[in-house]
């Protein structure tokens, strides 16, 4: 756990937009109850490279450290996976009696499902050995349960949900791991020739659900009250924001609009308006009218 603690705090410090010196980095860790030496720091940086391929470089002119550009995407994954576990551990270290943590922390416990760790391990092994898996899958839309042979490619983690992306024969699918049962690793070779194609497709998608929509420009208008939220929690990494003289916020995206994106728009309620494309605007209007009909 301590090693993960090192990793999270080091990466999180860099994400704050700073380039610390060696002493600044050591003091930062000490402020988080990790009293380490210079030698231990160097070992932690080497371990971060060896364990996860994240390289921390030294700028010799300023004697400051930074994350190598080619490691930024990996660092983003690590910070997102650990962002719940490590802060809780840090907070508990500041408590006199760790058993009292429920007095200061309250969470939304509506999600009663356990983390599907066993399934994630089998799927990870299948990806690593390029083999197919077989499982029963219950679609969330209530359709009949299906038995599938599946070539897993990679995972996507979104809103506390694990999804595996891969192919059933030649059909690209995204499947939530929580809805998989009777998972087995097979000896069949995975359909992996289009791995890069699958990654490229999902790069332009918000959330988990695959769509055949073309990648296109989406333009939204938000009320000014949403500025700080959108800056802190971008809807997609292609998001660009512009403030207009009339106080509105124009947000543009280069994405393949899917159901997850439309659900996000509806969550903003009257604080957002779709400007383009027209088909997306029409779909959102249609959905709002359907919702309104329930209250008339």
Coordinates of C-alpha atoms in Angstrom, one line a residue:
X1 CA 0.0 0.0 0.0
X2 CA 2.9 2.4 0.8
X3 CA 4.3 2.0 -2.7
X4 CA 0.9 2.9 -4.2
X5 CA 0.8 5.9 -1.8
X6 CA 4.1 7.1 -3.1
X7 CA 3.0 6.7 -6.7
X8 CA -0.3 8.6 -6.2
X9 CA 1.1 11.5 -4.3
X10 CA 4.0 12.0 -6.7
X11 CA 1.8 12.0 -9.8
X12 CA -0.9 14.1 -8.1
X13 CA 1.7 16.7 -7.1
X14 CA 2.8 17.0 -10.8
X15 CA -0.8 17.3 -11.9
X16 CA -1.1 20.5 -9.9
X17 CA 1.0 22.1 -12.5
X18 CA 4.2 22.3 -10.5
X19 CA 7.8 21.2 -11.3
X20 CA 9.3 20.5 -7.9
X21 CA 12.9 20.3 -6.9
X22 CA 14.1 17.2 -5.1
X23 CA 13.8 18.8 -1.7
X24 CA 10.3 20.2 -2.5
X25 CA 9.1 16.7 -3.5
X26 CA 10.5 15.1 -0.4
X27 CA 8.9 17.8 1.8
X28 CA 5.6 17.3 0.0
X29 CA 5.7 13.6 0.8
X30 CA 6.6 14.3 4.4
X31 CA 3.6 16.6 4.7
X32 CA 1.5 13.6 3.8
X33 CA 3.0 11.4 6.5
X34 CA 5.6 9.8 4.3
X35 CA 9.0 10.6 5.9
X36 CA 11.4 9.4 3.2
X37 CA 15.1 10.0 2.5
X38 CA 16.6 11.1 -0.8
X39 CA 17.7 7.6 -1.5
X40 CA 14.1 6.3 -0.9
X41 CA 12.8 9.0 -3.3
X42 CA 15.1 7.9 -6.1
X43 CA 14.0 4.3 -5.5
X44 CA 10.3 5.3 -5.7
X45 CA 10.9 7.1 -9.0
X46 CA 12.7 4.1 -10.4
X47 CA 10.0 1.7 -9.2
X48 CA 7.4 3.9 -10.8
X49 CA 9.2 3.5 -14.2
X50 CA 9.8 -0.2 -13.7
X51 CA 6.3 -1.1 -12.4
X52 CA 4.1 1.1 -14.6
X53 CA 6.4 2.6 -17.3
X54 CA 5.9 6.2 -16.0
X55 CA 9.2 8.1 -16.4
X56 CA 10.0 11.1 -14.2
X57 CA 12.7 13.3 -15.7
X58 CA 15.0 15.9 -14.2
X59 CA 15.4 19.3 -15.9
X60 CA 19.1 19.8 -15.2
X61 CA 19.0 23.6 -15.8
X62 CA 16.4 24.2 -13.1
X63 CA 17.0 21.1 -11.0
X64 CA 13.2 20.3 -11.2
X65 CA 11.3 17.2 -12.0
X66 CA 8.5 16.5 -14.4
X67 CA 6.6 13.7 -16.0
X68 CA 7.9 12.7 -19.5
X69 CA 5.4 13.6 -22.2
X70 CA 5.1 10.0 -23.4
X71 CA 4.2 8.9 -19.8
X72 CA 1.3 11.4 -19.3
X73 CA -1.5 9.0 -20.5
X74 CA -0.2 6.2 -18.2
X75 CA 0.0 8.7 -15.3
X76 CA -3.6 9.7 -15.9
X77 CA -4.7 6.1 -15.6
X78 CA -2.9 5.5 -12.4
X79 CA -4.2 8.7 -10.8
X80 CA -7.8 7.8 -11.7
X81 CA -7.6 4.2 -10.5
X82 CA -6.0 5.3 -7.1
X83 CA -7.9 8.5 -6.5
X84 CA -10.4 6.9 -4.1
X85 CA -8.1 4.5 -2.2
X86 CA -5.1 6.6 -1.4
X87 CA -6.9 9.8 -0.2
X88 CA -8.9 7.6 2.2
X89 CA -5.7 6.1 3.5
X90 CA -4.2 9.5 4.0
X91 CA -7.2 10.8 5.9
X92 CA -7.2 7.8 8.2
X93 CA -3.5 8.3 9.0
X94 CA -4.5 11.7 10.4
X95 CA -7.1 10.2 12.8
X96 CA -6.2 9.3 16.3
X97 CA -8.3 6.2 16.1
X98 CA -8.7 4.8 12.6
X99 CA -12.0 3.1 13.5
X100 CA -13.6 6.5 13.8
X101 CA -13.3 7.2 10.1
X102 CA -17.1 6.7 9.6
X103 CA -17.7 9.7 11.8
X104 CA -16.1 12.1 9.3
X105 CA -16.7 10.3 5.9
X106 CA -20.1 9.7 4.3
X107 CA -20.5 8.3 0.9
X108 CA -23.2 7.6 -1.6
X109 CA -23.8 3.9 -0.9
X110 CA -26.5 3.4 -3.6
X111 CA -24.1 1.1 -5.5
X112 CA -24.2 -2.2 -3.5
X113 CA -22.2 -4.2 -6.0
X114 CA -18.8 -5.6 -5.1
X115 CA -15.9 -4.7 -7.3
X116 CA -15.7 -7.6 -9.9
X117 CA -12.0 -8.3 -9.1
X118 CA -12.1 -12.0 -10.1
X119 CA -13.6 -11.2 -13.5
X120 CA -11.1 -8.4 -14.0
X121 CA -8.2 -10.8 -13.3
X122 CA -9.5 -13.4 -15.8
X123 CA -10.0 -10.7 -18.5
X124 CA -6.6 -9.2 -17.9
X125 CA -5.0 -12.7 -18.3
X126 CA -7.0 -13.1 -21.6
X127 CA -5.8 -9.7 -22.9
X128 CA -2.2 -10.5 -21.9
X129 CA -2.1 -14.0 -23.5
X130 CA -4.3 -12.9 -26.5
X131 CA -7.0 -15.5 -25.8
X132 CA -10.8 -15.5 -26.0
X133 CA -13.1 -15.8 -23.1
X134 CA -16.6 -17.3 -22.8
X135 CA -19.3 -15.8 -20.5
X136 CA -22.9 -15.2 -20.0
X137 CA -23.9 -11.6 -20.5
X138 CA -27.1 -9.8 -19.3
X139 CA -27.7 -6.7 -21.3
X140 CA -28.7 -3.7 -19.2
X141 CA -31.6 -2.9 -21.5
X142 CA -33.5 -6.0 -20.2
X143 CA -33.0 -8.2 -23.3
X144 CA -32.5 -11.9 -23.0
X145 CA -29.2 -13.1 -21.5
X146 CA -26.6 -14.2 -24.1
X147 CA -23.7 -16.6 -24.1
X148 CA -20.7 -15.1 -25.9
X149 CA -17.2 -15.9 -27.1
X150 CA -15.3 -12.6 -26.7
X151 CA -11.9 -11.3 -27.6
X152 CA -11.1 -8.6 -24.9
X153 CA -8.9 -5.7 -26.0
X154 CA -8.8 -3.2 -23.1
X155 CA -10.7 -1.8 -20.2
X156 CA -12.5 1.5 -19.7
X157 CA -13.4 2.8 -16.3
X158 CA -16.2 5.3 -16.1
X159 CA -18.3 6.5 -13.2
X160 CA -17.2 3.7 -10.9
X161 CA -18.0 1.1 -13.6
X162 CA -15.6 -1.3 -15.3
X163 CA -16.2 -2.0 -18.9
X164 CA -14.3 -4.4 -21.2
X165 CA -13.9 -3.5 -24.9
X166 CA -13.5 -6.2 -27.5
X167 CA -14.9 -8.3 -30.3
X168 CA -17.6 -10.9 -30.5
X169 CA -16.6 -12.4 -33.9
X170 CA -16.0 -9.2 -35.9
X171 CA -18.5 -7.1 -33.9
X172 CA -17.0 -4.5 -31.7
X173 CA -18.7 -4.4 -28.3
X174 CA -18.4 -2.7 -24.9
X175 CA -19.6 -4.8 -22.0
X176 CA -20.0 -3.8 -18.3
X177 CA -18.1 -6.4 -16.3
X178 CA -20.7 -6.3 -13.5
X179 CA -23.2 -8.0 -15.9
X180 CA -20.9 -10.9 -16.8
X181 CA -21.3 -14.4 -15.2
X182 CA -19.8 -17.9 -15.7
X183 CA -16.6 -16.3 -17.1
X184 CA -14.1 -18.8 -18.5
X185 CA -10.7 -18.4 -20.2
X186 CA -10.6 -20.5 -23.4
X187 CA -7.7 -21.8 -25.6
X188 CA -9.0 -19.9 -28.7
X189 CA -6.8 -17.2 -30.1
X190 CA -8.3 -13.7 -29.7
X191 CA -9.5 -11.6 -32.6
X192 CA -6.7 -9.0 -32.0
X193 CA -5.7 -7.7 -35.4
X194 CA -7.9 -4.6 -35.0
X195 CA -6.7 -3.6 -31.6
X196 CA -5.5 -0.1 -32.7
X197 CA -8.8 0.4 -34.6
X198 CA -10.8 -0.3 -31.4
X199 CA -8.7 2.1 -29.4
X200 CA -9.1 4.8 -32.0
X201 CA -12.9 4.4 -32.0
X202 CA -13.3 4.7 -28.2
X203 CA -10.9 7.7 -28.1
X204 CA -13.8 9.8 -29.5
X205 CA -16.5 8.4 -27.3
X206 CA -17.8 9.6 -23.9
X207 CA -18.4 6.9 -21.4
X208 CA -18.9 3.2 -22.1
X209 CA -21.4 2.7 -24.9
X210 CA -20.2 2.0 -28.5
X211 CA -21.8 4.0 -31.3
X212 CA -21.6 3.9 -35.1
X213 CA -22.0 7.7 -35.3
X214 CA -19.3 9.6 -37.2
X215 CA -16.8 11.7 -35.3
X216 CA -18.0 15.2 -35.6
X217 CA -18.0 18.7 -34.1
X218 CA -20.5 19.2 -31.3
X219 CA -21.3 22.7 -30.1
X220 CA -23.1 23.5 -26.8
X221 CA -24.1 26.6 -25.0
X222 CA -23.9 26.6 -21.1
X223 CA -25.1 29.1 -18.5
X224 CA -22.2 31.0 -16.9
X225 CA -22.8 29.2 -13.6
X226 CA -21.2 26.0 -15.2
X227 CA -17.8 27.5 -16.0
X228 CA -15.9 26.2 -13.0
X229 CA -17.6 22.8 -13.1
X230 CA -16.7 22.3 -16.8
X231 CA -13.1 23.5 -16.2
X232 CA -12.7 21.1 -13.3
X233 CA -14.6 18.1 -14.8
X234 CA -14.4 18.2 -18.6
X235 CA -17.0 16.1 -20.4
X236 CA -14.4 14.8 -22.9
X237 CA -10.7 15.4 -23.5
X238 CA -11.5 17.3 -26.7
X239 CA -13.5 19.9 -24.8
X240 CA -12.7 23.5 -25.5
X241 CA -14.4 26.4 -23.7
X242 CA -15.0 30.0 -24.6
X243 CA -16.8 32.7 -22.7
X244 CA -19.0 35.0 -24.7
X245 CA -19.8 38.7 -24.1
X246 CA -23.4 37.8 -23.1
X247 CA -22.1 35.6 -20.3
X248 CA -22.8 32.3 -22.0
X249 CA -20.1 29.5 -22.3
X250 CA -19.6 27.9 -25.7
X251 CA -18.2 24.4 -25.4
X252 CA -17.0 22.5 -28.5
X253 CA -16.1 18.8 -28.8
X254 CA -14.8 16.5 -31.5
X255 CA -16.6 13.3 -30.6
X256 CA -19.0 10.5 -31.7
X257 CA -22.1 11.4 -29.8
X258 CA -23.6 8.4 -27.9
X259 CA -26.1 7.6 -25.2
X260 CA -23.7 8.5 -22.4
X261 CA -23.0 11.9 -23.9
X262 CA -26.8 12.6 -24.3
X263 CA -27.4 11.5 -20.7
X264 CA -24.7 14.0 -19.5
X265 CA -26.5 16.8 -21.5
X266 CA -29.8 15.9 -19.8
X267 CA -28.1 16.0 -16.4
X268 CA -27.3 19.6 -16.9
X269 CA -31.0 20.4 -17.3
X270 CA -31.8 24.0 -18.3
X271 CA -28.1 25.0 -18.0
X272 CA -27.2 23.7 -21.4
X273 CA -28.4 24.0 -25.0
X274 CA -27.3 22.0 -28.0
X275 CA -26.4 24.3 -30.9
X276 CA -25.0 21.8 -33.4
X277 CA -25.3 19.3 -35.0
X278 CA -29.0 19.7 -35.7
X279 CA -29.8 15.9 -35.5
X280 CA -28.4 15.8 -31.9
X281 CA -30.4 18.9 -31.0
X282 CA -33.5 17.3 -32.4
X283 CA -32.9 14.1 -30.4
X284 CA -32.4 16.0 -27.1
X285 CA -35.6 18.0 -27.8
X286 CA -37.5 14.8 -28.5
X287 CA -36.3 13.2 -25.3
X288 CA -37.3 16.3 -23.3
X289 CA -40.8 16.3 -24.8
X290 CA -41.2 12.6 -23.9
X291 CA -40.1 13.4 -20.3
X292 CA -42.5 16.4 -20.2
X293 CA -45.4 14.2 -21.4
X294 CA -45.2 12.2 -18.2
X295 CA -46.0 15.3 -16.1
X296 CA -48.9 16.6 -18.2

